[in-house]
């Protein structure tokens, strides 16, 4: 089932287009919504929640139009906002229970589930602590817990690792992956950190200044592509060694793109390219720092890199 | 043979029927009542509401005590006010409660991010305001009416209350209606001012100033020879005048104004303030 579908979706603020006729589908699984600040991510989330009506086009979430069925759609969505502003004097348990009730979970059930999800996110022992006494990492976990407690069909997580150190970020990403895979909850993870999207997402929707840059499975958008990449350790004046290696490779019919001491080779089988690279380096007494398959990364989607 | 027991079922999907928006509004209302009264929060949040409510009850307790402990005519009519006159004794705590505690119901949610989260549930802006309004009006109506109801019960016990069950119920209804109407107007004005700032202290000070300055200004205007209708610009005075008019009486300040003028003034204040709150909240960003 498609979790979210947008068709020519447009949002205009005066003359500015926050979303410019974007069309894409978000299938089940974990989908990364990536883009820089101002790309249109938060606008898209507000449309998905039915908090804003599109200027043009259409959007459906879980098969319903959120502009027409806002409360109904929202009761099936768990949302965790980017900002970490929370009611400081409220215990985590009360906060999670309160929002679960507002999302349609009966009182006693909400109480049970609040405890369960707080244990799930690793705050079982801390669940009666006031939110104001919690660290940034703990508050991010509470935000995830309140989103999950209502047993949503779709989770919208806006920058869930914001403010976390690397260890906490790894733990948070693992939690999100666990929620999605073990509990079959579709997740849309809005983030400007492409590396974390590459780590846990199955699909990617990339936005840039309101336009759709790319959309599809992560396997299609990133991964190994034709050619190899090599990096030289070149201390020679004016990159003489590098230029010699490049000349030799080009003379043997290899296409070479040069970016400093990084050479991108293409035009033949990987194994052939690797042999030629090795031979040319040895021939000119150059030193090789790294040789690897050529990979396409999410950054390349935004930087006009290899498609 | 060994036995085992499951201590935690872990996370599981909810497969029951979800409660609707009415339950969400009820949850919000109850939560707002607790917040206004400081329940479930650190002790410092309870101190102020408790003091103000105690002060609101004090005159009724004194008058009931006098009625029960001393002969009826011992202190004259000064010690046996009408139900609406009792309100004049409790008016200061009521206004202080409105100015200091009620802004908490709205401003806090915008400051701590709960308002945005609420809108991602089945609550809409209108349902949110409905829940908050019901909670605040009910709490303030209780603060206004409960001392008068205590007074009614005290007089009844002493033997000088209404002379029939029907009259007794009518009096109770009048007290309750007065409390509700006065609270609706004061909360409307309180919410209107609270919707303009994210700082609770600013809202409280602005409300206190309005309650303090408006009667001074309107009295000055009327005493300088201008129309008595200028008194209708004092929202707290207009609100309080509801009670004597309901009992077929007038307060000394508003004697020159007809019932029509007073009730029209109340309705206009009510409509204007709640319309302003609705307008302001349409503009508050959700995410």
GROMACS .gro file of N, CA, C and O in nm, chain B residues 90-179:
model
  360
  397UNK      N    1  -1.661   3.892   4.672
  397UNK     CA    2  -1.566   3.794   4.617
  397UNK      C    3  -1.506   3.843   4.485
  397UNK      O    4  -1.430   3.772   4.421
  398UNK      N    5  -1.542   3.965   4.446
  398UNK     CA    6  -1.505   4.012   4.312
  398UNK      C    7  -1.354   4.023   4.293
  398UNK      O    8  -1.301   3.986   4.189
  399UNK      N    9  -1.283   4.071   4.394
  399UNK     CA   10  -1.138   4.088   4.380
  399UNK      C   11  -1.068   3.955   4.356
  399UNK      O   12  -0.990   3.942   4.260
  400UNK      N   13  -1.094   3.852   4.440
  400UNK     CA   14  -1.030   3.722   4.410
  400UNK      C   15  -1.068   3.667   4.272
  400UNK      O   16  -0.984   3.607   4.205
  401UNK      N   17  -1.191   3.693   4.231
  401UNK     CA   18  -1.235   3.644   4.100
  401UNK      C   19  -1.154   3.711   3.989
  401UNK      O   20  -1.105   3.645   3.896
  402UNK      N   21  -1.136   3.841   4.000
  402UNK     CA   22  -1.059   3.913   3.897
  402UNK      C   23  -0.912   3.873   3.901
  402UNK      O   24  -0.848   3.858   3.797
  403UNK      N   25  -0.860   3.856   4.021
  403UNK     CA   26  -0.720   3.814   4.033
  403UNK      C   27  -0.703   3.675   3.972
  403UNK      O   28  -0.607   3.648   3.898
  404UNK      N   29  -0.798   3.588   3.998
  404UNK     CA   30  -0.794   3.452   3.940
  404UNK      C   31  -0.796   3.462   3.787
  404UNK      O   32  -0.718   3.394   3.718
  405UNK      N   33  -0.884   3.547   3.735
  405UNK     CA   34  -0.895   3.562   3.590
  405UNK      C   35  -0.764   3.613   3.531
  405UNK      O   36  -0.718   3.564   3.428
  406UNK      N   37  -0.704   3.711   3.597
  406UNK     CA   38  -0.585   3.774   3.541
  406UNK      C   39  -0.460   3.687   3.557
  406UNK      O   40  -0.376   3.682   3.467
  407UNK      N   41  -0.448   3.618   3.668
  407UNK     CA   42  -0.323   3.548   3.698
  407UNK      C   43  -0.323   3.402   3.654
  407UNK      O   44  -0.220   3.348   3.617
  408UNK      N   45  -0.435   3.338   3.662
  408UNK     CA   46  -0.437   3.193   3.640
  408UNK      C   47  -0.486   3.155   3.500
  408UNK      O   48  -0.431   3.065   3.437
  409UNK      N   49  -0.586   3.227   3.451
  409UNK     CA   50  -0.648   3.187   3.324
  409UNK      C   51  -0.554   3.194   3.203
  409UNK      O   52  -0.557   3.106   3.118
  410UNK      N   53  -0.467   3.298   3.193
  410UNK     CA   54  -0.375   3.299   3.079
  410UNK      C   55  -0.292   3.172   3.068
  410UNK      O   56  -0.249   3.132   2.960
  411UNK      N   57  -0.270   3.108   3.181
  411UNK     CA   58  -0.196   2.982   3.183
  411UNK      C   59  -0.257   2.879   3.088
  411UNK      O   60  -0.185   2.800   3.025
  412UNK      N   61  -0.389   2.882   3.078
  412UNK     CA   62  -0.458   2.781   2.998
  412UNK      C   63  -0.421   2.789   2.851
  412UNK      O   64  -0.416   2.688   2.782
  413UNK      N   65  -0.394   2.909   2.801
  413UNK     CA   66  -0.363   2.923   2.658
  413UNK      C   67  -0.215   2.942   2.631
  413UNK      O   68  -0.158   2.876   2.545
  414UNK      N   69  -0.154   3.033   2.705
  414UNK     CA   70  -0.019   3.076   2.671
  414UNK      C   71   0.082   2.961   2.686
  414UNK      O   72   0.171   2.944   2.604
  415UNK      N   73   0.062   2.882   2.790
  415UNK     CA   74   0.158   2.776   2.820
  415UNK      C   75   0.172   2.678   2.702
  415UNK      O   76   0.283   2.637   2.669
  416UNK      N   77   0.062   2.644   2.640
  416UNK     CA   78   0.067   2.548   2.529
  416UNK      C   79   0.146   2.600   2.410
  416UNK      O   80   0.211   2.523   2.339
  417UNK      N   81   0.137   2.731   2.389
  417UNK     CA   82   0.212   2.786   2.275
  417UNK      C   83   0.360   2.793   2.308
  417UNK      O   84   0.445   2.774   2.223
  418UNK      N   85   0.391   2.820   2.434
  418UNK     CA   86   0.531   2.831   2.473
  418UNK      C   87   0.600   2.695   2.478
  418UNK      O   88   0.717   2.684   2.441
  419UNK      N   89   0.530   2.593   2.526
  419UNK     CA   90   0.599   2.464   2.544
  419UNK      C   91   0.578   2.368   2.427
  419UNK      O   92   0.617   2.252   2.435
  420UNK      N   93   0.520   2.417   2.318
  420UNK     CA   94   0.512   2.335   2.198
  420UNK      C   95   0.394   2.240   2.193
  420UNK      O   96   0.373   2.170   2.093
  421UNK      N   97   0.315   2.234   2.301
  421UNK     CA   98   0.203   2.139   2.301
  421UNK      C   99   0.097   2.176   2.197
  421UNK      O  100   0.033   2.089   2.139
  422UNK      N  101   0.079   2.308   2.175
  422UNK     CA  102  -0.025   2.349   2.079
  422UNK      C  103   0.002   2.287   1.942
  422UNK      O  104  -0.089   2.233   1.878
  423UNK      N  105   0.126   2.292   1.897
  423UNK     CA  106   0.160   2.233   1.767
  423UNK      C  107   0.132   2.083   1.766
  423UNK      O  108   0.079   2.030   1.669
  424UNK      N  109   0.169   2.017   1.875
  424UNK     CA  110   0.145   1.872   1.881
  424UNK      C  111  -0.004   1.841   1.884
  424UNK      O  112  -0.049   1.743   1.825
  425UNK      N  113  -0.081   1.925   1.955
  425UNK     CA  114  -0.225   1.903   1.959
  425UNK      C  115  -0.286   1.902   1.820
  425UNK      O  116  -0.374   1.823   1.789
  426UNK      N  117  -0.236   1.993   1.736
  426UNK     CA  118  -0.294   2.002   1.602
  426UNK      C  119  -0.256   1.883   1.514
  426UNK      O  120  -0.311   1.868   1.405
  427UNK      N  121  -0.161   1.801   1.558
  427UNK     CA  122  -0.129   1.680   1.482
  427UNK      C  123  -0.211   1.561   1.531
  427UNK      O  124  -0.187   1.449   1.491
  428UNK      N  125  -0.305   1.586   1.622
  428UNK     CA  126  -0.398   1.483   1.666
  428UNK      C  127  -0.535   1.512   1.602
  428UNK      O  128  -0.543   1.589   1.507
  429UNK      N  129  -0.639   1.453   1.656
  429UNK     CA  130  -0.771   1.478   1.596
  429UNK      C  131  -0.827   1.615   1.634
  429UNK      O  132  -0.937   1.651   1.593
  430UNK      N  133  -0.752   1.690   1.714
  430UNK     CA  134  -0.798   1.824   1.750
  430UNK      C  135  -0.774   1.921   1.634
  430UNK      O  136  -0.671   1.916   1.569
  431UNK      N  137  -0.871   2.007   1.614
  431UNK     CA  138  -0.853   2.120   1.522
  431UNK      C  139  -0.837   2.245   1.609
  431UNK      O  140  -0.852   2.238   1.731
  432UNK      N  141  -0.811   2.356   1.546
  432UNK     CA  142  -0.800   2.480   1.624
  432UNK      C  143  -0.930   2.508   1.701
  432UNK      O  144  -0.928   2.547   1.817
  433UNK      N  145  -1.043   2.489   1.633
  433UNK     CA  146  -1.172   2.515   1.696
  433UNK      C  147  -1.197   2.423   1.814
  433UNK      O  148  -1.243   2.466   1.920
  434UNK      N  149  -1.167   2.294   1.795
  434UNK     CA  150  -1.189   2.198   1.904
  434UNK      C  151  -1.093   2.226   2.020
  434UNK      O  152  -1.129   2.208   2.137
  435UNK      N  153  -0.973   2.267   1.987
  435UNK     CA  154  -0.876   2.303   2.091
  435UNK      C  155  -0.931   2.418   2.177
  435UNK      O  156  -0.934   2.410   2.300
  436UNK      N  157  -0.978   2.523   2.108
  436UNK     CA  158  -1.030   2.639   2.181
  436UNK      C  159  -1.155   2.602   2.260
  436UNK      O  160  -1.176   2.651   2.371
  437UNK      N  161  -1.237   2.513   2.202
  437UNK     CA  162  -1.357   2.468   2.274
  437UNK      C  163  -1.318   2.401   2.406
  437UNK      O  164  -1.373   2.433   2.513
  438UNK      N  165  -1.222   2.309   2.399
  438UNK     CA  166  -1.179   2.238   2.520
  438UNK      C  167  -1.124   2.333   2.624
  438UNK      O  168  -1.156   2.325   2.743
  439UNK      N  169  -1.040   2.426   2.579
  439UNK     CA  170  -0.979   2.522   2.672
  439UNK      C  171  -1.086   2.615   2.730
  439UNK      O  172  -1.081   2.650   2.850
  440UNK      N  173  -1.180   2.656   2.645
  440UNK     CA  174  -1.284   2.749   2.692
  440UNK      C  175  -1.373   2.681   2.795
  440UNK      O  176  -1.403   2.739   2.900
  441UNK      N  177  -1.414   2.558   2.767
  441UNK     CA  178  -1.501   2.487   2.861
  441UNK      C  179  -1.430   2.472   2.996
  441UNK      O  180  -1.487   2.501   3.102
  442UNK      N  181  -1.303   2.431   2.991
  442UNK     CA  182  -1.228   2.412   3.116
  442UNK      C  183  -1.219   2.542   3.195
  442UNK      O  184  -1.248   2.546   3.316
  443UNK      N  185  -1.182   2.648   3.126
  443UNK     CA  186  -1.160   2.775   3.197
  443UNK      C  187  -1.290   2.834   3.248
  443UNK      O  188  -1.296   2.884   3.362
  444UNK      N  189  -1.395   2.828   3.165
  444UNK     CA  190  -1.524   2.884   3.208
  444UNK      C  191  -1.579   2.805   3.327
  444UNK      O  192  -1.628   2.864   3.424
  445UNK      N  193  -1.567   2.672   3.319
  445UNK     CA  194  -1.620   2.591   3.429
  445UNK      C  195  -1.546   2.621   3.559
  445UNK      O  196  -1.608   2.642   3.664
  446UNK      N  197  -1.413   2.626   3.552
  446UNK     CA  198  -1.335   2.652   3.674
  446UNK      C  199  -1.371   2.790   3.732
  446UNK      O  200  -1.397   2.804   3.852
  447UNK      N  201  -1.373   2.890   3.645
  447UNK     CA  202  -1.403   3.025   3.695
  447UNK      C  203  -1.548   3.035   3.744
  447UNK      O  204  -1.575   3.101   3.845
  448UNK      N  205  -1.639   2.968   3.673
  448UNK     CA  206  -1.779   2.970   3.716
  448UNK      C  207  -1.794   2.907   3.854
  448UNK      O  208  -1.872   2.954   3.937
  449UNK      N  209  -1.716   2.803   3.878
  449UNK     CA  210  -1.721   2.740   4.011
  449UNK      C  211  -1.665   2.835   4.116
  449UNK      O  212  -1.721   2.849   4.225
  450UNK      N  213  -1.555   2.903   4.082
  450UNK     CA  214  -1.496   2.999   4.177
  450UNK      C  215  -1.597   3.110   4.209
  450UNK      O  216  -1.607   3.156   4.323
  451UNK      N  217  -1.674   3.151   4.107
  451UNK     CA  218  -1.773   3.258   4.129
  451UNK      C  219  -1.897   3.205   4.202
  451UNK      O  220  -1.946   3.268   4.297
  452UNK      N  221  -1.945   3.089   4.159
  452UNK     CA  222  -2.075   3.042   4.208
  452UNK      C  223  -2.067   2.966   4.340
  452UNK      O  224  -2.161   2.972   4.421
  453UNK      N  225  -1.959   2.890   4.358
  453UNK     CA  226  -1.954   2.801   4.474
  453UNK      C  227  -1.970   2.875   4.607
  453UNK      O  228  -2.044   2.828   4.695
  454UNK      N  229  -1.905   2.991   4.626
  454UNK     CA  230  -1.929   3.061   4.754
  454UNK      C  231  -2.076   3.100   4.772
  454UNK      O  232  -2.130   3.091   4.883
  455UNK      N  233  -2.141   3.144   4.663
  455UNK     CA  234  -2.283   3.181   4.673
  455UNK      C  235  -2.369   3.059   4.702
  455UNK      O  236  -2.468   3.067   4.776
  456UNK      N  237  -2.331   2.944   4.644
  456UNK     CA  238  -2.406   2.820   4.673
  456UNK      C  239  -2.386   2.780   4.819
  456UNK      O  240  -2.481   2.739   4.887
  457UNK      N  241  -2.264   2.796   4.867
  457UNK     CA  242  -2.238   2.769   5.009
  457UNK      C  243  -2.324   2.861   5.097
  457UNK      O  244  -2.382   2.817   5.198
  458UNK      N  245  -2.333   2.986   5.057
  458UNK     CA  246  -2.414   3.084   5.129
  458UNK      C  247  -2.561   3.043   5.127
  458UNK      O  248  -2.631   3.048   5.231
  459UNK      N  249  -2.608   2.997   5.010
  459UNK     CA  250  -2.747   2.951   4.997
  459UNK      C  251  -2.773   2.833   5.090
  459UNK      O  252  -2.875   2.829   5.162
  460UNK      N  253  -2.681   2.739   5.090
  460UNK     CA  254  -2.697   2.620   5.176
  460UNK      C  255  -2.695   2.663   5.322
  460UNK      O  256  -2.776   2.614   5.404
  461UNK      N  257  -2.605   2.755   5.356
  461UNK     CA  258  -2.595   2.802   5.495
  461UNK      C  259  -2.724   2.870   5.540
  461UNK      O  260  -2.775   2.842   5.650
  462UNK      N  261  -2.777   2.958   5.455
  462UNK     CA  262  -2.901   3.028   5.490
  462UNK      C  263  -3.016   2.928   5.503
  462UNK      O  264  -3.103   2.942   5.591
  463UNK      N  265  -3.017   2.829   5.415
  463UNK     CA  266  -3.122   2.727   5.420
  463UNK      C  267  -3.114   2.650   5.553
  463UNK      O  268  -3.216   2.626   5.618
  464UNK      N  269  -2.992   2.615   5.590
  464UNK     CA  270  -2.974   2.542   5.716
  464UNK      C  271  -3.017   2.626   5.834
  464UNK      O  272  -3.071   2.576   5.934
  465UNK      N  273  -2.993   2.757   5.823
  465UNK     CA  274  -3.026   2.847   5.933
  465UNK      C  275  -3.176   2.879   5.937
  465UNK      O  276  -3.229   2.923   6.039
  466UNK      N  277  -3.243   2.856   5.821
  466UNK     CA  278  -3.386   2.875   5.815
  466UNK      C  279  -3.431   3.002   5.747
  466UNK      O  280  -3.550   3.034   5.748
  467UNK      N  281  -3.337   3.076   5.688
  467UNK     CA  282  -3.377   3.199   5.620
  467UNK      C  283  -3.350   3.193   5.470
  467UNK      O  284  -3.335   3.295   5.404
  468UNK      N  285  -3.342   3.071   5.415
  468UNK     CA  286  -3.322   3.055   5.272
  468UNK      C  287  -3.454   3.068   5.197
  468UNK      O  288  -3.555   3.112   5.253
  469UNK      N  289  -3.457   3.034   5.069
  469UNK     CA  290  -3.580   3.039   4.989
  469UNK      C  291  -3.691   2.956   5.054
  469UNK      O  292  -3.665   2.853   5.117
  470UNK      N  293  -3.816   3.003   5.036
  470UNK     CA  294  -3.924   2.946   5.114
  470UNK      C  295  -3.990   2.823   5.050
  470UNK      O  296  -4.086   2.769   5.105
  471UNK      N  297  -3.945   2.780   4.934
  471UNK     CA  298  -3.998   2.656   4.877
  471UNK      C  299  -3.889   2.587   4.797
  471UNK      O  300  -3.787   2.650   4.761
  472UNK      N  301  -3.913   2.462   4.768
  472UNK     CA  302  -3.814   2.385   4.691
  472UNK      C  303  -3.794   2.449   4.554
  472UNK      O  304  -3.681   2.462   4.504
  473UNK      N  305  -3.909   2.491   4.494
  473UNK     CA  306  -3.901   2.553   4.362
  473UNK      C  307  -3.817   2.681   4.366
  473UNK      O  308  -3.731   2.704   4.280
  474UNK      N  309  -3.841   2.764   4.466
  474UNK     CA  310  -3.762   2.886   4.480
  474UNK      C  311  -3.615   2.856   4.507
  474UNK      O  312  -3.525   2.926   4.460
  475UNK      N  313  -3.595   2.750   4.586
  475UNK     CA  314  -3.457   2.712   4.618
  475UNK      C  315  -3.383   2.672   4.491
  475UNK      O  316  -3.271   2.717   4.466
  476UNK      N  317  -3.452   2.590   4.411
  476UNK     CA  318  -3.389   2.547   4.285
  476UNK      C  319  -3.372   2.666   4.190
  476UNK      O  320  -3.272   2.675   4.118
  477UNK      N  321  -3.469   2.756   4.190
  477UNK     CA  322  -3.458   2.876   4.107
  477UNK      C  323  -3.339   2.961   4.148
  477UNK      O  324  -3.265   3.012   4.063
  478UNK      N  325  -3.320   2.973   4.279
  478UNK     CA  326  -3.206   3.051   4.329
  478UNK      C  327  -3.074   2.983   4.289
  478UNK      O  328  -2.980   3.050   4.243
  479UNK      N  329  -3.072   2.852   4.305
  479UNK     CA  330  -2.952   2.776   4.267
  479UNK      C  331  -2.924   2.795   4.118
  479UNK      O  332  -2.808   2.819   4.077
  480UNK      N  333  -3.029   2.786   4.037
  480UNK     CA  334  -3.013   2.805   3.892
  480UNK      C  335  -2.962   2.945   3.860
  480UNK      O  336  -2.875   2.962   3.773
  481UNK      N  337  -3.016   3.046   3.930
  481UNK     CA  338  -2.973   3.183   3.906
  481UNK      C  339  -2.826   3.203   3.942
  481UNK      O  340  -2.750   3.267   3.866
  482UNK      N  341  -2.786   3.144   4.053
  482UNK     CA  342  -2.645   3.156   4.095
  482UNK      C  343  -2.554   3.091   3.990
  482UNK      O  344  -2.452   3.146   3.949
  483UNK      N  345  -2.595   2.971   3.946
  483UNK     CA  346  -2.514   2.897   3.849
  483UNK      C  347  -2.508   2.972   3.716
  483UNK      O  348  -2.401   2.984   3.655
  484UNK      N  349  -2.624   3.023   3.672
  484UNK     CA  350  -2.628   3.097   3.546
  484UNK      C  351  -2.542   3.223   3.554
  484UNK      O  352  -2.468   3.256   3.460
  485UNK      N  353  -2.550   3.292   3.666
  485UNK     CA  354  -2.468   3.411   3.685
  485UNK      C  355  -2.320   3.376   3.674
  485UNK      O  356  -2.244   3.442   3.603
  486UNK      N  357  -2.283   3.272   3.746
  486UNK     CA  358  -2.142   3.230   3.744
  486UNK      C  359  -2.096   3.198   3.603
  486UNK      O  360  -1.988   3.241   3.560
   0.00000   0.00000   0.00000
